[in-house]
Short mmCIF file of C-alpha atoms in Angstrom, two decimals:
data_model
loop_
_atom_site.label_atom_id
_atom_site.label_comp_id
_atom_site.label_asym_id
_atom_site.label_seq_id
_atom_site.Cartn_x
_atom_site.Cartn_y
_atom_site.Cartn_z
CA UNK X 410 -12.72 6.66 46.44
CA UNK X 411 -14.19 9.75 48.08
CA UNK X 412 -17.85 10.72 47.65
CA UNK X 413 -18.47 12.71 44.51
CA UNK X 414 -15.20 11.67 42.90
CA UNK X 415 -15.44 11.14 39.14
CA UNK X 416 -15.45 7.42 38.39
CA UNK X 417 -15.48 7.87 34.59
CA UNK X 418 -12.48 6.11 33.04
CA UNK X 419 -10.21 8.34 30.95
CA UNK X 420 -11.04 8.45 27.25
CA UNK X 421 -8.64 7.54 24.46
CA UNK X 422 -5.82 9.90 23.62
CA UNK X 423 -6.68 12.16 20.69
CA UNK X 424 -3.84 12.63 18.19
CA UNK X 425 -3.47 15.97 16.44
CA UNK X 426 -3.52 15.22 12.70
CA UNK X 427 -2.46 17.15 9.60
CA UNK X 428 -3.11 16.21 5.98
CA UNK X 429 -0.65 17.02 3.21
CA UNK X 430 -2.55 17.20 -0.06
CA UNK X 431 -6.31 17.76 -0.22
CA UNK X 432 -7.22 15.91 -3.42
CA UNK X 433 -9.58 13.01 -4.02
CA UNK X 434 -7.66 10.37 -2.04
CA UNK X 435 -7.65 12.57 1.05
CA UNK X 436 -11.29 13.69 0.80
CA UNK X 437 -12.52 10.24 -0.23
CA UNK X 438 -10.30 8.04 1.95
CA UNK X 439 -8.56 9.87 4.78
CA UNK X 440 -11.32 12.29 5.76
CA UNK X 441 -13.90 9.51 6.33
CA UNK X 442 -11.25 7.55 8.27
CA UNK X 443 -10.65 10.51 10.55
CA UNK X 444 -14.40 10.92 11.04
CA UNK X 445 -14.70 7.26 12.00
CA UNK X 446 -11.92 7.71 14.57
CA UNK X 447 -13.04 11.14 15.79
CA UNK X 448 -12.68 10.01 19.40
CA UNK X 449 -8.97 9.35 18.78
CA UNK X 450 -7.99 12.04 16.25
CA UNK X 451 -8.41 15.76 15.71
CA UNK X 452 -7.74 17.25 12.28
CA UNK X 453 -5.88 20.51 12.94
CA UNK X 454 -4.14 21.42 9.67
CA UNK X 455 -4.10 20.90 5.91
CA UNK X 456 -1.47 21.62 3.26
CA UNK X 457 -2.00 22.25 -0.45
CA UNK X 458 -0.21 24.37 -3.04
CA UNK X 459 -3.57 25.16 -4.69
CA UNK X 460 -5.30 27.86 -2.56
CA UNK X 461 -8.77 27.24 -4.00
CA UNK X 462 -8.56 23.50 -3.40
CA UNK X 463 -7.26 24.10 0.12
CA UNK X 464 -10.12 26.50 0.88
CA UNK X 465 -12.68 24.00 -0.44
CA UNK X 466 -11.19 21.27 1.74
CA UNK X 467 -11.20 23.44 4.86
CA UNK X 468 -14.85 24.27 4.25
CA UNK X 469 -15.66 20.57 4.01
CA UNK X 470 -13.54 19.40 6.95
CA UNK X 471 -14.93 19.42 10.48
CA UNK X 472 -13.75 22.01 12.97
CA UNK X 473 -11.27 24.82 12.52
CA UNK X 474 -8.56 23.43 10.23
CA UNK X 475 -5.58 25.70 9.64
CA UNK X 476 -4.37 25.98 6.06
CA UNK X 477 -0.77 26.08 4.80
CA UNK X 478 0.93 26.27 1.42
CA UNK X 479 3.92 24.13 2.41
CA UNK X 480 4.64 21.11 4.58
CA UNK X 481 7.54 22.86 6.29
CA UNK X 482 5.45 25.86 7.32
CA UNK X 483 2.74 23.59 8.69
CA UNK X 484 5.19 21.45 10.68
CA UNK X 485 6.86 24.51 12.19
CA UNK X 486 3.57 26.09 13.21
CA UNK X 487 1.45 23.10 14.22
CA UNK X 488 3.78 20.27 15.34
CA UNK X 489 1.16 17.58 14.64
CA UNK X 490 1.29 14.08 16.10
CA UNK X 491 0.33 12.35 12.85
CA UNK X 492 0.71 13.44 9.22
CA UNK X 493 -1.37 11.88 6.43
CA UNK X 494 0.37 12.25 3.06
CA UNK X 495 -1.84 12.19 -0.05
CA UNK X 496 0.28 13.98 -2.65
CA UNK X 497 1.76 12.68 -5.95
CA UNK X 498 4.40 9.98 -5.40
CA UNK X 499 7.47 12.10 -6.20
CA UNK X 500 6.76 14.21 -3.12
CA UNK X 501 6.33 11.34 -0.66
CA UNK X 502 9.95 10.86 0.41
CA UNK X 503 10.69 14.51 1.21
CA UNK X 504 7.36 15.15 2.93
CA UNK X 505 7.60 11.94 4.95
CA UNK X 506 11.18 12.66 6.04
CA UNK X 507 10.25 16.22 7.03
CA UNK X 508 7.33 14.98 9.14
CA UNK X 509 9.48 12.33 10.82
CA UNK X 510 12.18 14.88 11.63
CA UNK X 511 9.46 17.00 13.27
CA UNK X 512 8.59 14.01 15.47
CA UNK X 513 5.32 13.11 13.75
CA UNK X 514 4.20 9.67 12.73
CA UNK X 515 3.26 9.35 9.06
CA UNK X 516 0.64 7.42 7.10
CA UNK X 517 1.52 7.90 3.42
CA UNK X 518 -0.27 6.85 0.27
CA UNK X 519 1.41 4.23 -1.90
CA UNK X 520 4.06 4.05 -3.06
CA UNK X 521 5.82 5.20 0.10
CA UNK X 522 8.67 6.39 -2.13
CA UNK X 523 10.09 5.84 -5.61
CA UNK X 524 13.09 3.60 -4.90
CA UNK X 525 14.88 1.54 -2.29
CA UNK X 526 17.42 4.35 -1.99
CA UNK X 527 14.62 6.75 -1.06
CA UNK X 528 13.33 4.18 1.42
CA UNK X 529 16.75 4.20 3.10
CA UNK X 530 16.32 7.95 3.67
CA UNK X 531 12.96 7.33 5.36
CA UNK X 532 14.39 4.52 7.49
CA UNK X 533 17.23 6.80 8.61
CA UNK X 534 14.73 9.52 9.56
CA UNK X 535 12.72 6.97 11.55
CA UNK X 536 15.82 5.86 13.40
CA UNK X 537 16.84 9.41 14.24
CA UNK X 538 13.40 10.60 15.35
CA UNK X 539 11.81 7.57 16.97
CA UNK X 540 8.69 8.19 14.89
CA UNK X 541 7.33 5.79 12.25
CA UNK X 542 6.13 5.97 8.64
CA UNK X 543 3.51 3.53 7.35
CA UNK X 544 2.35 3.13 3.76
CA UNK X 545 -1.33 2.87 2.86
CA UNK X 546 -2.02 -0.74 1.85
CA UNK X 547 -5.59 -0.84 3.09
CA UNK X 548 -6.42 -4.23 1.58
CA UNK X 549 -4.43 -5.93 4.34
CA UNK X 550 -6.80 -4.59 6.97
CA UNK X 551 -10.22 -5.90 5.97
CA UNK X 552 -11.55 -8.74 8.11
CA UNK X 553 -11.56 -11.10 5.11
CA UNK X 554 -7.82 -10.62 4.61
CA UNK X 555 -7.07 -11.00 8.31
CA UNK X 556 -9.13 -14.20 8.42
CA UNK X 557 -7.48 -15.71 5.33
CA UNK X 558 -4.00 -14.85 6.59
CA UNK X 559 -4.70 -16.47 9.96
CA UNK X 560 -5.98 -19.64 8.29
CA UNK X 561 -2.98 -19.89 5.96
CA UNK X 562 -0.38 -19.00 8.59
CA UNK X 563 -1.92 -21.41 11.07
CA UNK X 564 -1.83 -24.30 8.59
CA UNK X 565 -5.60 -24.79 8.63
CA UNK X 566 -5.79 -24.75 4.82
CA UNK X 567 -2.69 -26.88 4.37
CA UNK X 568 0.51 -25.82 2.67
CA UNK X 569 0.16 -23.03 0.06
CA UNK X 570 1.09 -24.47 -3.34
CA UNK X 571 -0.04 -22.26 -6.24
CA UNK X 572 -1.21 -18.64 -6.33
CA UNK X 573 -2.45 -16.09 -8.85
CA UNK X 574 -2.44 -12.32 -8.30
CA UNK X 575 -4.28 -10.24 -10.88
CA UNK X 576 -4.74 -6.49 -11.21
CA UNK X 577 -6.31 -6.02 -14.62
CA UNK X 578 -7.60 -2.48 -14.81
CA UNK X 579 -8.21 0.03 -17.61
CA UNK X 580 -6.79 3.53 -17.94
CA UNK X 581 -7.22 5.70 -21.05
CA UNK X 582 -5.14 8.47 -22.60
CA UNK X 583 -6.96 11.13 -20.58
CA UNK X 584 -5.77 9.47 -17.39
CA UNK X 585 -2.16 9.79 -18.51
CA UNK X 586 -2.65 13.39 -19.57
CA UNK X 587 -2.16 14.34 -15.92
CA UNK X 588 1.45 15.62 -15.99
CA UNK X 589 2.89 13.48 -13.17
CA UNK X 590 1.47 10.18 -14.44
CA UNK X 591 3.41 7.77 -16.60
CA UNK X 592 6.82 9.22 -15.70
CA UNK X 593 9.59 7.54 -13.72
CA UNK X 594 10.57 10.71 -11.87
CA UNK X 595 7.07 11.48 -10.63
CA UNK X 596 5.19 8.15 -10.47
CA UNK X 597 8.06 5.68 -10.14
CA UNK X 598 6.83 3.40 -12.92
CA UNK X 599 3.69 2.02 -14.53
CA UNK X 600 1.00 -0.28 -13.10
CA UNK X 601 3.63 -2.31 -11.27
CA UNK X 602 4.16 0.67 -8.95
CA UNK X 603 0.89 2.56 -9.22
CA UNK X 604 -1.88 -0.02 -9.51
CA UNK X 605 -0.98 -3.68 -8.96
CA UNK X 606 1.06 -2.89 -5.87
CA UNK X 607 -2.05 -3.17 -3.70
CA UNK X 608 -2.80 -6.74 -4.79
CA UNK X 609 0.72 -8.13 -4.65
CA UNK X 610 1.22 -6.47 -1.28
CA UNK X 611 -1.76 -8.48 -0.10
CA UNK X 612 -0.34 -11.61 -1.74
CA UNK X 613 2.93 -11.11 0.17
CA UNK X 614 0.91 -10.54 3.34
CA UNK X 615 -0.85 -13.87 2.83
CA UNK X 616 2.09 -16.01 1.70
CA UNK X 617 5.08 -14.52 3.47
CA UNK X 618 8.62 -14.03 2.15
CA UNK X 619 9.33 -14.42 -1.56
CA UNK X 620 12.56 -15.96 -2.78
CA UNK X 621 12.87 -15.47 -6.56
CA UNK X 622 11.12 -13.60 -9.35
CA UNK X 623 11.20 -13.76 -13.15
CA UNK X 624 9.28 -11.16 -15.14
CA UNK X 625 8.40 -9.40 -18.38
CA UNK X 626 7.13 -5.87 -19.03
CA UNK X 627 5.88 -4.04 -22.08
CA UNK X 628 4.62 -0.69 -23.31
CA UNK X 629 1.84 -1.82 -25.64
CA UNK X 630 -0.64 1.07 -25.85
CA UNK X 631 0.21 4.18 -23.85
CA UNK X 632 2.92 6.70 -24.69
CA UNK X 633 4.46 6.61 -21.22
CA UNK X 634 7.99 6.23 -19.90
CA UNK X 635 7.08 3.16 -17.88
CA UNK X 636 5.28 -0.04 -18.76
CA UNK X 637 1.53 -0.41 -19.18
CA UNK X 638 1.59 -4.16 -18.42
CA UNK X 639 3.89 -6.48 -16.50
CA UNK X 640 3.80 -10.17 -15.63
CA UNK X 641 5.85 -12.18 -13.17
CA UNK X 642 6.53 -15.70 -11.96
CA UNK X 643 7.37 -15.85 -8.26
CA UNK X 644 8.78 -18.54 -6.00
CA UNK X 645 8.13 -18.08 -2.29
CA UNK X 646 10.37 -19.30 0.51
CA UNK X 647 7.67 -21.84 1.34
CA UNK X 648 8.10 -23.34 -2.15
CA UNK X 649 4.76 -22.02 -3.42
CA UNK X 650 4.69 -20.68 -6.98
CA UNK X 651 2.67 -17.66 -8.09
CA UNK X 652 1.83 -15.59 -11.15
CA UNK X 653 1.38 -11.81 -10.93
CA UNK X 654 -0.23 -9.62 -13.62
CA UNK X 655 -0.36 -5.81 -13.48
CA UNK X 656 -2.26 -4.17 -16.35
CA UNK X 657 -3.98 -0.91 -17.26
CA UNK X 658 -5.08 -2.32 -20.63
CA UNK X 659 -8.01 -4.49 -19.52
CA UNK X 660 -11.58 -3.39 -20.35
CA UNK X 661 -13.09 -5.99 -18.00
CA UNK X 662 -11.60 -4.69 -14.76
CA UNK X 663 -10.99 -6.92 -11.76
CA UNK X 664 -8.67 -7.41 -8.82
CA UNK X 665 -8.13 -11.03 -7.87
CA UNK X 666 -6.04 -13.22 -5.63
CA UNK X 667 -6.31 -17.00 -5.58
CA UNK X 668 -4.26 -19.29 -3.36
CA UNK X 669 -4.46 -23.05 -3.83
CA UNK X 670 -3.47 -24.83 -0.63
CA UNK X 671 -3.38 -28.56 0.06
CA UNK X 672 -6.74 -28.46 1.86
CA UNK X 673 -8.59 -25.67 0.06
CA UNK X 674 -8.59 -22.88 -2.48
CA UNK X 675 -9.15 -19.37 -1.09
CA UNK X 676 -10.06 -16.68 -3.60
CA UNK X 677 -10.69 -12.94 -3.41
CA UNK X 678 -12.39 -11.14 -6.31
CA UNK X 679 -13.15 -7.41 -6.06
CA UNK X 680 -12.08 -4.14 -7.69
CA UNK X 681 -11.04 -1.38 -5.28
CA UNK X 682 -12.02 -2.85 -1.91
CA UNK X 683 -13.33 -6.02 -0.32
CA UNK X 684 -15.70 -7.37 2.33
CA UNK X 685 -16.13 -10.88 3.65
CA UNK X 686 -18.53 -11.83 0.85
CA UNK X 687 -15.78 -11.20 -1.72
CA UNK X 688 -13.78 -14.14 -0.34
CA UNK X 689 -14.63 -17.74 -1.22
CA UNK X 690 -13.28 -21.03 0.17
CA UNK X 691 -13.45 -24.23 -1.85
CA UNK X 692 -12.46 -27.30 0.17
CA UNK X 693 -10.55 -30.26 -1.22
CA UNK X 694 -12.72 -33.36 -1.69
CA UNK X 695 -11.47 -35.00 1.49
CA UNK X 696 -12.29 -32.06 3.77
CA UNK X 697 -15.31 -32.44 6.08
CA UNK X 698 -18.14 -29.97 5.37
CA UNK X 699 -18.29 -28.66 8.93
CA UNK X 700 -14.60 -27.80 8.82
CA UNK X 701 -15.04 -25.91 5.56
CA UNK X 702 -18.07 -24.06 6.94
CA UNK X 703 -15.92 -22.57 9.71
CA UNK X 704 -13.55 -21.06 7.12
CA UNK X 705 -16.38 -19.03 5.60
CA UNK X 706 -17.47 -17.30 8.79
CA UNK X 707 -15.08 -14.62 10.03
CA UNK X 708 -16.22 -13.17 13.38
CA UNK X 709 -16.73 -9.65 11.92
CA UNK X 710 -17.23 -7.99 8.54
CA UNK X 711 -14.78 -5.09 8.31
CA UNK X 712 -14.30 -3.69 4.79
CA UNK X 713 -10.78 -3.00 3.58
CA UNK X 714 -10.39 0.75 3.93
CA UNK X 715 -8.36 3.70 5.12
CA UNK X 716 -10.56 3.58 8.21
CA UNK X 717 -9.41 0.07 9.09
CA UNK X 718 -5.74 0.87 8.52
CA UNK X 719 -5.86 4.13 10.47
CA UNK X 720 -7.36 2.21 13.37
CA UNK X 721 -4.46 -0.25 13.25
CA UNK X 722 -1.93 2.60 13.28
CA UNK X 723 -3.63 4.25 16.26
CA UNK X 724 -3.76 0.92 18.10
CA UNK X 725 -0.02 0.49 17.59
CA UNK X 726 0.61 4.03 18.84
CA UNK X 727 -1.44 3.39 21.98
CA UNK X 728 0.49 0.14 22.54
CA UNK X 729 3.86 1.82 22.00
CA UNK X 730 4.89 -0.49 19.14
CA UNK X 731 5.89 -0.10 15.48
CA UNK X 732 2.73 0.27 13.37
CA UNK X 733 1.83 -2.23 10.67
CA UNK X 734 2.78 -1.24 7.14
CA UNK X 735 6.03 0.38 8.24
CA UNK X 736 9.68 -0.64 8.38
CA UNK X 737 10.43 -4.12 6.98
CA UNK X 738 6.82 -4.59 5.81
CA UNK X 739 6.95 -1.43 3.71
CA UNK X 740 10.40 -2.25 2.35
CA UNK X 741 9.50 -5.83 1.35
CA UNK X 742 6.74 -4.67 -1.00
CA UNK X 743 8.95 -1.95 -2.49
CA UNK X 744 11.76 -4.48 -2.97
CA UNK X 745 9.34 -6.79 -4.77
CA UNK X 746 8.54 -3.99 -7.23
CA UNK X 747 12.23 -3.26 -7.80
CA UNK X 748 12.97 -6.95 -8.33
CA UNK X 749 10.09 -7.30 -10.82
CA UNK X 750 11.47 -4.40 -12.85
CA UNK X 751 15.03 -5.73 -12.67
CA UNK X 752 13.94 -9.21 -13.75
CA UNK X 753 11.86 -7.78 -16.61
CA UNK X 754 14.50 -5.37 -17.91
CA UNK X 755 17.53 -7.67 -17.53
CA UNK X 756 15.80 -10.89 -18.60
CA UNK X 757 17.17 -12.90 -15.71
CA UNK X 758 15.81 -14.10 -12.36
CA UNK X 759 16.25 -11.88 -9.32
CA UNK X 760 16.55 -13.22 -5.79
CA UNK X 761 15.28 -11.52 -2.65
CA UNK X 762 17.96 -9.42 -1.02
CA UNK X 763 20.19 -8.95 -4.06
CA UNK X 764 19.23 -5.34 -4.80
CA UNK X 765 21.58 -3.42 -2.48
CA UNK X 766 23.27 -0.01 -2.63
CA UNK X 767 25.38 0.13 -5.79
CA UNK X 768 22.83 -1.86 -7.79
CA UNK X 769 21.25 0.49 -10.38
CA UNK X 770 17.78 -0.83 -9.47
CA UNK X 771 18.37 0.29 -5.89
CA UNK X 772 18.62 3.87 -7.07
CA UNK X 773 15.68 3.84 -9.52
CA UNK X 774 13.04 1.36 -10.62
CA UNK X 775 14.16 1.65 -14.26
CA UNK X 776 17.72 0.77 -13.26
CA UNK X 777 19.11 3.03 -16.00
CA UNK X 778 18.12 0.44 -18.58
CA UNK X 779 18.67 1.81 -22.13
CA UNK X 780 15.21 0.76 -23.28
CA UNK X 781 13.35 2.23 -20.30
CA UNK X 782 15.25 5.01 -18.51
CA UNK X 783 14.11 8.59 -19.21
CA UNK X 784 15.91 10.00 -22.24
CA UNK X 785 17.19 6.57 -23.24
CA UNK X 786 14.27 5.32 -25.30
CA UNK X 787 15.05 4.58 -28.94
#
């Protein structure tokens, strides 16, 4: 190296980022994530159909952020590397496909889309463009979840046997007064799609492939097209059995996952996000104390968050690999939702892989069921 030559290693690549939607999930989740990864991202554009909301966001965002009224106009003008989608669910498929066709990667709020048929459109756009679309399931990315998954997958806790997955939240009539909520065409369903999906996505992340599901759903309180509570019994390929509850009728709100393995019970109790302290490990009587102590001490304490997931997406980009939360991972969780609805509305068990093109539940989560489809209610 010659005298005076710069020995400073090159910094990380900064991706040019656009946000589509500037509401609460973007300002409260995505904007802090971008700030935390400011050395790897640069926010260059924002899209919103509401000019006043867009102006308020641009005033809050760092730097000179260009504003646009449509996704298409933004993509044509800016050609971003990464698009963060935070709009109502009915817009996700079209906005994600448009971004992929423009060559951008996508990180989209849940649900990624409203049906398996819509997912096929996204997968086709991925294949054609070489870009990827991930869905925001931030609870996978906290250090507590990563630690529990490693212990279970590695066999340290013994074989998983019994599990419980609980999303018991409370939403009132004012919540459903928002026009796009509670409708199949705009939200895709009730709490099975819009609320509990975070917890059972994490359950699938911990326990692996599911094999069979039986379910029930009801509309007990709210005047909505979809359900306001659903329950399911699930058999996993490993043989483990689980219960899943998705509710917006529960005054005492909690989010909970419990997995009973042969050597220990691991339990997560939180509401909208978790840290290491929210996870507990209870060893079986025959387990040595020092072995159990090691389970309770993950090497870091990373809260589940948009920040953690965005970091994982950027890491995958730098490594030139498919990002987590995309492709088969995204489809598996969406298929689980479709299977829960099919099992609940048909009254029979549904096996993994049976919902294919031509099945009414492939086209829509309500499956055209006379008691649930829009315009079909008695």
